[in-house]
Coordinates of C-alpha atoms in Angstrom, one line a residue:
X24 CA 23.6 -13.2 30.6
X25 CA 20.0 -12.1 31.4
X26 CA 20.6 -8.7 29.8
X27 CA 21.0 -10.4 26.4
X28 CA 18.0 -12.8 26.8
X29 CA 15.3 -12.7 24.2
X30 CA 12.4 -10.5 24.9
X31 CA 10.0 -13.3 24.1
X32 CA 10.0 -17.0 24.3
X33 CA 8.2 -17.4 21.0
X34 CA 11.0 -16.2 18.8
X35 CA 12.9 -19.5 18.7
X36 CA 16.4 -20.4 19.6
X37 CA 17.9 -17.7 17.3
X38 CA 16.3 -14.7 19.1
X39 CA 18.3 -11.9 20.5
X40 CA 17.3 -8.6 22.1
X41 CA 14.2 -7.2 20.5
X42 CA 11.4 -5.1 21.9
X43 CA 7.9 -6.6 22.0
X44 CA 6.1 -5.5 18.8
X45 CA 3.0 -3.3 19.3
X46 CA 0.1 -3.3 16.8
X47 CA 1.0 0.3 15.9
X48 CA 4.6 -0.5 15.3
X49 CA 3.6 -3.6 13.2
X50 CA 1.3 -1.5 11.1
X51 CA 3.9 1.1 10.5
X52 CA 6.2 -1.6 9.0
X53 CA 3.4 -3.1 7.0
X54 CA 2.3 0.2 5.4
X55 CA 5.4 0.4 3.2
X56 CA 4.2 -2.8 1.5
X57 CA 1.5 -0.6 -0.2
X58 CA 4.2 0.2 -2.8
X59 CA 3.6 -3.2 -4.2
X60 CA 0.1 -2.1 -5.5
X61 CA 1.8 0.6 -7.5
X62 CA 4.2 -2.0 -9.0
X63 CA 1.5 -4.6 -9.6
X64 CA -1.2 -2.3 -11.1
X65 CA 1.2 -0.6 -13.5
X66 CA 2.6 -4.0 -14.6
X67 CA -0.9 -5.5 -15.0
X68 CA -3.2 -2.9 -16.6
X69 CA -1.4 -3.1 -20.0
X70 CA -2.5 -6.8 -20.3
X71 CA -6.1 -5.9 -20.7
X72 CA -5.6 -2.6 -22.5
X73 CA -3.8 -4.3 -25.3
X74 CA -6.9 -6.5 -25.9
X75 CA -9.3 -3.5 -26.0
X76 CA -10.9 -2.8 -29.4
X77 CA -10.8 0.9 -29.0
X78 CA -7.1 0.8 -28.1
X79 CA -6.4 -1.3 -31.2
X80 CA -8.3 1.2 -33.3
X81 CA -6.6 4.2 -31.7
X82 CA -3.0 2.9 -31.6
X83 CA -3.1 0.4 -34.5
X84 CA -2.3 0.5 -38.2
X85 CA -3.9 -1.5 -41.1
X86 CA -3.6 -5.2 -40.4
X87 CA -5.0 -8.5 -41.7
X88 CA -4.5 -10.3 -38.4
X89 CA -7.6 -12.0 -37.0
X90 CA -7.2 -10.1 -33.7
X91 CA -7.5 -6.7 -35.6
X92 CA -10.5 -4.5 -35.0
X93 CA -11.9 -2.7 -38.0
X94 CA -8.8 -3.7 -39.9
X95 CA -6.5 -2.0 -37.3
X96 CA -4.0 -3.5 -34.9
X97 CA -0.7 -2.5 -33.4
X98 CA 2.4 -4.3 -34.8
X99 CA 4.2 -7.1 -32.9
X100 CA 7.2 -4.8 -32.3
X101 CA 4.9 -2.1 -30.9
X102 CA 3.2 -4.5 -28.5
X103 CA 6.6 -5.8 -27.4
X104 CA 7.9 -2.3 -26.9
X105 CA 4.8 -1.0 -25.1
X106 CA 4.9 -3.9 -22.5
X107 CA 8.7 -4.2 -22.0
X108 CA 9.7 -0.5 -21.9
X109 CA 8.3 -0.2 -18.4
X110 CA 10.8 -2.8 -17.3
X111 CA 13.6 -1.0 -19.0
X112 CA 12.8 2.2 -17.1
X113 CA 12.6 0.3 -13.8
X114 CA 16.0 -1.3 -14.5
X115 CA 17.7 2.0 -14.6
X116 CA 15.6 3.5 -11.8
X117 CA 16.5 0.6 -9.5
X118 CA 20.3 1.1 -10.2
X119 CA 20.1 4.8 -9.5
X120 CA 18.0 4.3 -6.4
X121 CA 20.9 2.4 -4.7
X122 CA 23.0 5.5 -4.5
X123 CA 20.1 7.9 -3.8
X124 CA 18.9 5.8 -0.9
X125 CA 22.3 6.0 0.7
X126 CA 22.5 9.7 0.1
X127 CA 19.1 11.1 1.1
X128 CA 17.6 8.1 2.9
X129 CA 15.2 5.3 2.2
X130 CA 12.0 7.1 2.8
X131 CA 12.9 10.2 0.7
X132 CA 14.0 8.0 -2.2
X133 CA 10.6 6.3 -2.3
X134 CA 8.8 9.6 -2.2
X135 CA 10.9 10.8 -5.1
X136 CA 10.0 7.7 -7.0
X137 CA 6.3 8.4 -6.6
X138 CA 6.8 11.9 -8.0
X139 CA 8.7 10.6 -11.1
X140 CA 6.1 7.9 -11.5
X141 CA 3.3 10.6 -11.5
X142 CA 5.0 12.4 -14.4
X143 CA 5.0 9.2 -16.4
X144 CA 1.3 8.6 -15.7
X145 CA 0.4 12.1 -17.1
X146 CA 2.1 11.2 -20.4
X147 CA 0.4 7.9 -20.6
X148 CA -3.1 9.4 -20.0
X149 CA -2.4 12.1 -22.6
X150 CA -1.2 9.6 -25.3
X151 CA -3.0 8.8 -28.5
X152 CA 0.0 7.3 -30.2
X153 CA 2.6 4.7 -29.4
X154 CA 5.2 7.5 -29.7
X155 CA 3.9 9.2 -26.6
X156 CA 2.7 6.1 -24.7
X157 CA 6.2 4.5 -24.7
X158 CA 8.0 7.5 -23.1
X159 CA 5.2 7.7 -20.5
X160 CA 5.7 4.1 -19.5
X161 CA 9.5 4.5 -19.6
X162 CA 9.4 7.5 -17.1
X163 CA 6.8 5.7 -14.9
X164 CA 9.1 2.7 -14.9
X165 CA 12.0 4.8 -13.8
X166 CA 9.9 5.9 -10.8
X167 CA 8.8 2.4 -10.0
X168 CA 12.5 1.4 -10.1
X169 CA 13.1 3.8 -7.2
X170 CA 10.1 2.4 -5.3
X171 CA 10.6 -1.3 -5.9
X172 CA 14.3 -1.3 -5.0
X173 CA 14.0 0.8 -1.9
X174 CA 10.7 -0.5 -0.5
X175 CA 12.3 -3.9 0.0
X176 CA 15.4 -2.3 1.6
X177 CA 13.3 -0.1 3.9
X178 CA 10.9 -2.9 5.0
X179 CA 13.8 -5.3 5.7
X180 CA 15.6 -2.7 7.8
X181 CA 12.6 -1.6 9.9
X182 CA 10.8 -4.9 10.4
X183 CA 11.2 -6.9 13.6
X184 CA 13.1 -10.1 12.7
X185 CA 10.4 -12.4 14.1
X186 CA 8.0 -11.0 11.4
X187 CA 10.4 -9.8 8.8
X188 CA 9.6 -12.5 6.3
X189 CA 5.9 -12.1 6.6
X190 CA 6.1 -8.3 6.4
X191 CA 8.3 -8.3 3.3
X192 CA 6.0 -11.0 1.8
X193 CA 3.3 -8.4 2.2
X194 CA 4.9 -6.5 -0.6
X195 CA 4.3 -9.4 -3.0
X196 CA 0.8 -9.6 -1.7
X197 CA 0.2 -5.9 -2.6
X198 CA 1.7 -6.6 -6.0
X199 CA -1.0 -9.3 -6.5
X200 CA -3.7 -6.9 -5.3
X201 CA -2.5 -4.3 -7.8
X202 CA -2.6 -7.0 -10.6
X203 CA -6.2 -7.9 -9.6
X204 CA -7.3 -4.3 -9.4
X205 CA -5.9 -3.7 -12.9
X206 CA -7.7 -6.8 -14.2
X207 CA -11.0 -5.7 -12.7
X208 CA -10.7 -2.1 -14.0
X209 CA -9.7 -3.4 -17.5
X210 CA -12.7 -5.7 -17.5
X211 CA -15.0 -2.8 -16.5
X212 CA -13.8 -0.5 -19.3
X213 CA -13.0 -2.9 -22.1
X214 CA -16.3 -2.3 -24.0
X215 CA -16.2 1.5 -23.9
X216 CA -15.6 2.8 -27.4
X217 CA -13.8 6.0 -26.5
X218 CA -10.5 7.0 -25.0
X219 CA -11.8 6.5 -21.5
X220 CA -11.5 2.7 -22.1
X221 CA -7.7 3.0 -21.7
X222 CA -7.4 6.3 -19.9
X223 CA -9.3 5.3 -16.8
X224 CA -7.0 2.3 -16.2
X225 CA -4.0 4.4 -16.8
X226 CA -5.1 7.4 -14.7
X227 CA -6.0 5.3 -11.6
X228 CA -2.3 4.5 -11.2
X229 CA -1.8 8.1 -9.9
X230 CA -4.0 7.5 -6.9
X231 CA -1.8 4.7 -5.6
X232 CA 1.3 6.9 -6.0
X233 CA -0.3 9.7 -4.0
X234 CA -1.4 7.3 -1.2
X235 CA 2.1 5.9 -0.9
X236 CA 4.0 9.2 -1.2
X237 CA 1.8 11.0 1.3
X238 CA 1.7 8.1 3.7
X239 CA 5.5 7.8 3.9
X240 CA 5.7 11.3 5.4
X241 CA 4.1 9.7 8.5
X242 CA 6.6 6.9 8.7
X243 CA 10.1 7.2 10.3
X244 CA 13.3 6.9 8.4
X245 CA 15.2 3.6 8.6
X246 CA 17.1 3.5 11.9
X247 CA 19.9 1.6 10.1
X248 CA 20.3 4.5 7.7
X249 CA 20.6 6.9 10.6
X250 CA 23.3 4.6 12.1
X251 CA 25.1 4.6 8.7
X252 CA 25.1 8.4 8.9
X253 CA 26.2 8.6 12.5
X254 CA 22.9 10.1 13.8
X255 CA 22.4 8.0 16.9
X256 CA 19.7 10.1 18.5
X257 CA 17.6 10.1 15.3
X258 CA 18.1 6.3 15.1
X259 CA 16.9 5.9 18.6
X260 CA 13.8 7.9 18.0
X261 CA 13.1 6.0 14.7
X262 CA 13.6 2.7 16.4
X263 CA 11.3 3.7 19.3
X264 CA 8.6 4.7 16.9
X265 CA 8.8 1.4 15.0
X266 CA 8.9 -0.7 18.1
X267 CA 6.3 1.3 20.0
X268 CA 8.7 2.0 22.8
X269 CA 10.1 5.2 24.3
X270 CA 13.4 6.2 22.6
X271 CA 15.3 5.9 25.8
X272 CA 13.9 2.4 26.7
X273 CA 16.3 -0.5 27.4
X274 CA 14.9 -2.4 24.5
X275 CA 15.6 0.4 22.1
X276 CA 19.1 1.0 23.6
X277 CA 20.1 -2.6 23.3
X278 CA 18.9 -3.0 19.8
X279 CA 20.5 0.3 18.8
X280 CA 23.8 -0.6 20.3
X281 CA 23.7 -3.9 18.4
X282 CA 23.2 -2.0 15.1
X283 CA 25.9 0.5 15.9
X284 CA 28.5 -2.1 16.9
X285 CA 27.8 -4.3 13.8
X286 CA 28.0 -1.3 11.5
X287 CA 31.3 -0.2 13.0
X288 CA 32.7 -3.6 12.6
X289 CA 31.6 -3.8 9.0
X290 CA 33.0 -0.4 8.1
X291 CA 36.4 -1.5 9.5
X292 CA 36.4 -4.4 7.0
X293 CA 34.7 -2.9 3.9
X294 CA 33.8 0.3 2.1
X295 CA 30.5 1.2 0.7
X296 CA 31.1 2.0 -3.0
X297 CA 29.8 0.3 -6.0
X298 CA 33.1 -1.4 -6.6
X299 CA 32.9 -3.0 -3.2
X300 CA 29.8 -4.9 -4.3
X301 CA 32.0 -7.0 -6.5
X302 CA 34.9 -7.8 -4.2
X303 CA 35.8 -10.8 -2.1
X304 CA 36.1 -13.5 -4.8
X305 CA 33.8 -16.6 -4.6
X306 CA 34.1 -17.4 -0.9
X307 CA 30.7 -17.9 0.8
X308 CA 30.7 -14.6 2.6
X309 CA 32.1 -12.4 -0.1
X310 CA 30.2 -9.3 -1.4
X311 CA 30.5 -10.6 -5.0
X312 CA 28.8 -13.9 -4.1
X313 CA 26.0 -12.2 -2.3
X314 CA 25.4 -9.8 -5.2
X315 CA 25.4 -12.7 -7.7
X316 CA 23.0 -14.6 -5.4
X317 CA 20.6 -11.6 -5.2
X318 CA 20.7 -11.0 -8.9
X319 CA 20.2 -14.7 -9.7
X320 CA 17.3 -14.9 -7.3
X321 CA 15.4 -12.2 -9.1
X322 CA 16.4 -13.6 -12.5
X323 CA 15.0 -17.0 -11.6
X324 CA 11.9 -15.5 -10.2
X325 CA 11.2 -14.0 -13.7
X326 CA 12.1 -17.2 -15.5
X327 CA 9.4 -19.0 -13.7
X328 CA 7.3 -17.5 -16.5
X329 CA 4.5 -16.1 -14.4
X330 CA 4.6 -12.6 -15.9
X331 CA 3.9 -14.2 -19.3
X332 CA 0.4 -14.8 -17.8
X333 CA 0.0 -11.3 -16.3
X334 CA 1.4 -9.4 -19.3
X335 CA 0.0 -11.3 -22.2
X336 CA -2.7 -13.6 -20.6
X337 CA -5.7 -11.9 -22.2
X338 CA -4.2 -12.0 -25.7
X339 CA -2.6 -15.5 -25.3
X340 CA -5.8 -17.2 -24.0
X341 CA -7.5 -16.1 -27.2
X342 CA -4.9 -17.7 -29.4
X343 CA -5.5 -21.1 -27.8
X344 CA -9.2 -20.9 -28.3
X345 CA -10.5 -19.5 -25.0
X346 CA -13.2 -17.0 -25.8
X347 CA -13.7 -15.1 -22.5
X348 CA -10.0 -14.2 -22.0
X349 CA -10.8 -11.2 -19.8
X350 CA -12.7 -13.4 -17.3
X351 CA -9.9 -16.0 -17.3
X352 CA -7.4 -13.2 -16.7
X353 CA -9.4 -12.1 -13.7
X354 CA -9.6 -15.6 -12.3
X355 CA -5.8 -16.1 -12.5
X356 CA -5.1 -12.7 -10.8
X357 CA -7.7 -13.6 -8.1
X358 CA -5.8 -16.9 -7.5
X359 CA -2.6 -14.9 -7.2
X360 CA -4.1 -12.7 -4.5
X361 CA -5.7 -15.4 -2.5
X362 CA -2.6 -17.6 -2.6
X363 CA 0.0 -15.1 -1.5
X364 CA -1.1 -14.6 2.1
X365 CA -0.3 -18.3 2.7
X366 CA 3.3 -17.3 2.5
X367 CA 3.0 -15.0 5.6
X368 CA 2.8 -18.2 7.7
X369 CA 4.8 -20.7 5.7
X370 CA 7.8 -18.4 5.1
X371 CA 8.4 -18.2 8.8
X372 CA 7.3 -21.7 9.6
X373 CA 9.2 -23.6 6.9
X374 CA 11.7 -21.0 5.9
X375 CA 12.7 -19.4 2.6
X376 CA 14.9 -22.2 1.2
X377 CA 12.3 -25.0 1.3
X378 CA 9.6 -22.8 -0.1
X379 CA 11.7 -22.0 -3.2
X380 CA 12.6 -25.6 -3.8
X381 CA 9.1 -27.1 -3.5
X382 CA 7.5 -24.1 -5.1
X383 CA 9.6 -24.6 -8.2
X384 CA 8.8 -28.3 -8.3
X385 CA 5.1 -27.6 -8.2
X386 CA 5.4 -25.0 -11.0
X387 CA 7.4 -27.2 -13.3
X388 CA 4.9 -30.1 -13.0
X389 CA 2.0 -27.8 -13.9
X390 CA 3.9 -26.2 -16.8
X391 CA 4.8 -29.5 -18.4
X392 CA 1.3 -30.8 -18.0
X393 CA -0.1 -27.7 -19.8
X394 CA 2.5 -28.0 -22.6
X395 CA 1.9 -31.8 -23.1
X396 CA -1.9 -31.7 -23.1
X397 CA -2.0 -28.5 -25.2
X398 CA 0.3 -30.0 -27.8
X399 CA -1.3 -33.5 -28.0
X400 CA -4.9 -32.2 -28.0
X401 CA -4.5 -28.7 -29.4
X402 CA -7.7 -26.6 -29.6
X403 CA -10.0 -29.0 -27.8
X404 CA -12.2 -28.1 -24.9
X405 CA -10.3 -30.5 -22.6
X406 CA -7.0 -28.8 -23.5
X407 CA -8.6 -25.4 -22.8
X408 CA -9.9 -26.5 -19.4
X409 CA -6.5 -28.1 -18.6
X410 CA -4.8 -24.8 -19.4
X411 CA -7.1 -22.8 -17.1
X412 CA -6.9 -25.3 -14.2
X413 CA -3.2 -25.9 -14.2
X414 CA -2.4 -22.3 -14.8
X415 CA -4.3 -21.5 -11.6
X416 CA -2.4 -24.2 -9.7
X417 CA 0.9 -23.0 -11.2
X418 CA 0.1 -19.4 -10.1
X419 CA -0.8 -20.8 -6.6
X420 CA 2.7 -22.3 -6.3
X421 CA 4.4 -19.1 -7.5
X422 CA 2.3 -16.8 -5.3
X423 CA 3.0 -18.8 -2.1
X424 CA 6.7 -19.4 -2.7
X425 CA 8.8 -17.7 -5.3
X426 CA 6.7 -14.5 -5.5
X427 CA 7.4 -13.4 -1.9
X428 CA 10.5 -15.6 -1.2
X429 CA 12.9 -13.9 -3.7
X430 CA 12.0 -10.4 -2.4
X431 CA 12.4 -11.5 1.2
X432 CA 15.9 -13.0 0.6
X433 CA 17.4 -10.0 -1.2
X434 CA 16.5 -7.8 1.7
X435 CA 18.4 -10.2 4.1
X436 CA 21.6 -11.3 2.5
X437 CA 23.6 -8.0 2.2
X438 CA 25.7 -6.3 5.0
X439 CA 24.7 -2.8 5.9
X440 CA 27.6 -0.9 4.1
X441 CA 26.4 -2.3 0.7
X442 CA 22.9 -3.2 1.5
X443 CA 21.2 -0.4 -0.5
X444 CA 23.4 -1.1 -3.6
X445 CA 23.0 -4.8 -3.3
X446 CA 19.2 -4.7 -3.2
X447 CA 19.3 -2.2 -6.0
X448 CA 21.4 -4.5 -8.2
X449 CA 19.1 -7.4 -7.4
X450 CA 16.0 -5.4 -8.2
X451 CA 17.6 -4.2 -11.4
X452 CA 18.1 -7.8 -12.3
X453 CA 14.4 -8.5 -11.8
X454 CA 13.5 -5.7 -14.1
X455 CA 16.1 -6.5 -16.7
X456 CA 14.8 -10.1 -17.1
X457 CA 11.3 -8.7 -16.8
X458 CA 12.1 -6.6 -19.8
X459 CA 13.7 -9.5 -21.7
X460 CA 10.7 -11.8 -21.2
X461 CA 8.2 -9.0 -22.0
X462 CA 10.1 -8.2 -25.2
X463 CA 10.7 -11.7 -26.6
X464 CA 7.4 -13.3 -25.6
X465 CA 5.3 -11.8 -28.5
X466 CA 7.8 -13.2 -30.9
X467 CA 7.4 -16.7 -29.3
X468 CA 3.6 -16.8 -29.4
X469 CA 2.3 -14.4 -32.1
X470 CA 0.9 -16.1 -35.2
X471 CA 3.3 -14.5 -37.7
X472 CA 6.4 -15.5 -35.7
X473 CA 6.9 -18.4 -33.3
X474 CA 3.2 -19.3 -32.9
X475 CA 4.2 -21.7 -30.1
X476 CA 0.8 -21.6 -28.4
X477 CA 0.8 -24.1 -25.5
X478 CA 4.3 -25.3 -26.4
X479 CA 5.6 -22.1 -24.8
X480 CA 5.1 -23.9 -21.5
X481 CA 7.9 -26.3 -22.3
X482 CA 10.2 -23.3 -22.1
X483 CA 8.8 -22.2 -18.7
X484 CA 8.9 -25.8 -17.4
X485 CA 12.6 -26.1 -18.3
X486 CA 13.4 -22.8 -16.6
X487 CA 11.5 -23.8 -13.5
X488 CA 13.6 -27.0 -13.4
X489 CA 16.7 -24.8 -13.4
X490 CA 15.1 -22.9 -10.4
X491 CA 14.9 -26.2 -8.4
X492 CA 18.6 -26.8 -9.0
X493 CA 19.5 -23.2 -8.2
X494 CA 17.5 -23.1 -4.9
X495 CA 18.9 -26.5 -3.7
X496 CA 22.6 -25.7 -4.2
X497 CA 22.8 -21.9 -3.7
X498 CA 20.0 -20.5 -1.6
X499 CA 20.7 -20.3 2.2
X500 CA 18.1 -20.4 5.0
X501 CA 17.8 -17.0 6.8
X502 CA 14.6 -17.7 8.8
X503 CA 14.7 -16.4 12.4
X504 CA 18.0 -14.5 12.1
X505 CA 18.7 -10.8 12.5
X506 CA 20.2 -9.1 9.5
X507 CA 23.5 -9.0 11.5
X508 CA 23.3 -12.8 12.2
X509 CA 22.8 -13.5 8.5
X510 CA 26.3 -12.1 7.8
X511 CA 27.9 -14.6 10.2
X512 CA 25.8 -17.5 9.0
X513 CA 26.9 -16.9 5.4
X514 CA 30.5 -17.0 6.6
X515 CA 30.3 -20.2 8.6
X516 CA 28.2 -22.6 6.6
X517 CA 26.9 -23.7 3.2
X518 CA 23.5 -23.2 1.8
X519 CA 22.6 -26.8 2.2
X520 CA 23.5 -26.8 5.9
X521 CA 22.3 -23.3 6.6
X522 CA 19.0 -24.3 8.2
X523 CA 21.0 -26.0 11.0
X524 CA 23.1 -23.0 11.8
X525 CA 22.7 -21.3 15.2
X526 CA 24.6 -18.3 16.6
X527 CA 27.8 -19.2 18.5
X528 CA 26.5 -17.9 21.8
X529 CA 23.7 -20.5 21.7
X530 CA 26.1 -23.4 21.0
X531 CA 27.4 -23.6 24.6
X532 CA 26.7 -22.5 28.1
X533 CA 29.5 -19.9 28.6
X534 CA 28.6 -16.3 28.8
X535 CA 30.8 -13.5 27.5
X536 CA 31.5 -11.8 30.8
X537 CA 34.1 -9.3 29.5
X538 CA 31.6 -8.1 26.8
X539 CA 28.9 -7.5 29.3
X540 CA 31.3 -5.5 31.5
X541 CA 32.3 -3.4 28.4
X542 CA 28.6 -2.8 27.8
X543 CA 28.0 -1.6 31.3
X544 CA 30.9 0.8 31.2
X545 CA 30.7 2.3 27.7
X546 CA 27.1 1.7 26.6
X547 CA 28.4 0.2 23.4
X548 CA 28.4 -3.5 22.6
X549 CA 30.5 -5.6 20.2
X550 CA 28.4 -7.1 17.4
X551 CA 26.6 -10.3 18.5
X552 CA 28.5 -12.7 16.3
X553 CA 31.9 -11.1 16.7
X554 CA 31.5 -10.6 20.4
X555 CA 30.8 -14.3 20.8
X556 CA 34.3 -15.3 19.6
X557 CA 35.8 -13.7 22.7
X558 CA 33.7 -15.8 25.1
X559 CA 35.5 -17.6 27.9

């Protein structure tokens, strides 16, 4: 029994074998989160660029709109397309990335995504018309699709389970940093009356792609991918590097045997094609139900409405009477950055499920307050102040709950044979709904169309109410479990009871003697959860 004891007493009752995590090993896992800056910056810079006078003059056409500059402004459909086309590219990139990541590896797929993204940046910087800017954002989006889908997969597979939630939440933190950097750069160049006003924000994206792509050459490939390919020695070396242990150490051997045994079990019961993602019916442990859960999580994250602020905040704040829209945009992104690190602690302390439930409740309250005050006292100073204050509180709730929580969960709920494809489908869902919201929002708020102004927050409040219901009934608790234990938990319990679930070997005092003897003789172990069913 001692052989299978936890390596630390701090991991809680769900701990299994895992090497002590060194600072170097921890930083190796954390670096991959840098990909979030790429995602966040590219999503955020367009918000400020659209409000720049030179951009309106360069890319616009004759207009009588009050937001026009020198009688020039892009059309509503052009604004909608410029913003949303990035998400269309990422949607298709994320879907392709699922197969590529299984074929060439997680790390190589991310590097390929950085290369594709760089080509898109070149087109954006060279553009002087919408006709060239749109393809540039489409290609850059395709590259981000590779990165955003596989970064979560990679981080979930390499991170120690005790810190997996915090490490993956670091990805969302880097997204917020990217958004803040974009806002600061936009604010610094907004008054320039030449092409550098928009080309500087566009060109800086390339630096982040270079840092991520070059840095990944120094990181090991996912040990779980090596296991999937039958390359046990490579998996041992990768795991040793990540855990800061010799490749032949007992810690590495135990954890590796666990991965191999679980993979062999899973491969006996399922294949790894795209069709397998949609099999199993609606039973709790089926692949179909997990895929639907992952895709719904990302859909609901988008329907919280937060990207409305980050995509159109600068232009929207002007329509409701706020003069210094660029400054307000910087404030909201700063709140986003400062709030996200809170989740590093809370997501491991309170779990994923509770964060999503209470986060959605906090957001819906803020959104309904903004909508009601903005409608009753439209255009007043009090309504403007209410909008700013409650928008910041709303972003606080998102950044500390749904922002990181949805990304963490999609990296945990899929079994290894379909994990790359499941994460890809979930990420594609994020980008699909990102595209939908980015495309329809101008038609909801522009003066010549819906002109909803603050009333648009009634819509976001209603969708956040749906997020509460969704999280309560359908989201399981995965805190403190290995990826292999999550599989068993989903088979044995319901989302509402999942926080109480513990592995079978911890429910009694009987050791699995026969399994330990098998381990000593063969060096291979049955999977934790499946081995436990043979206990005396």
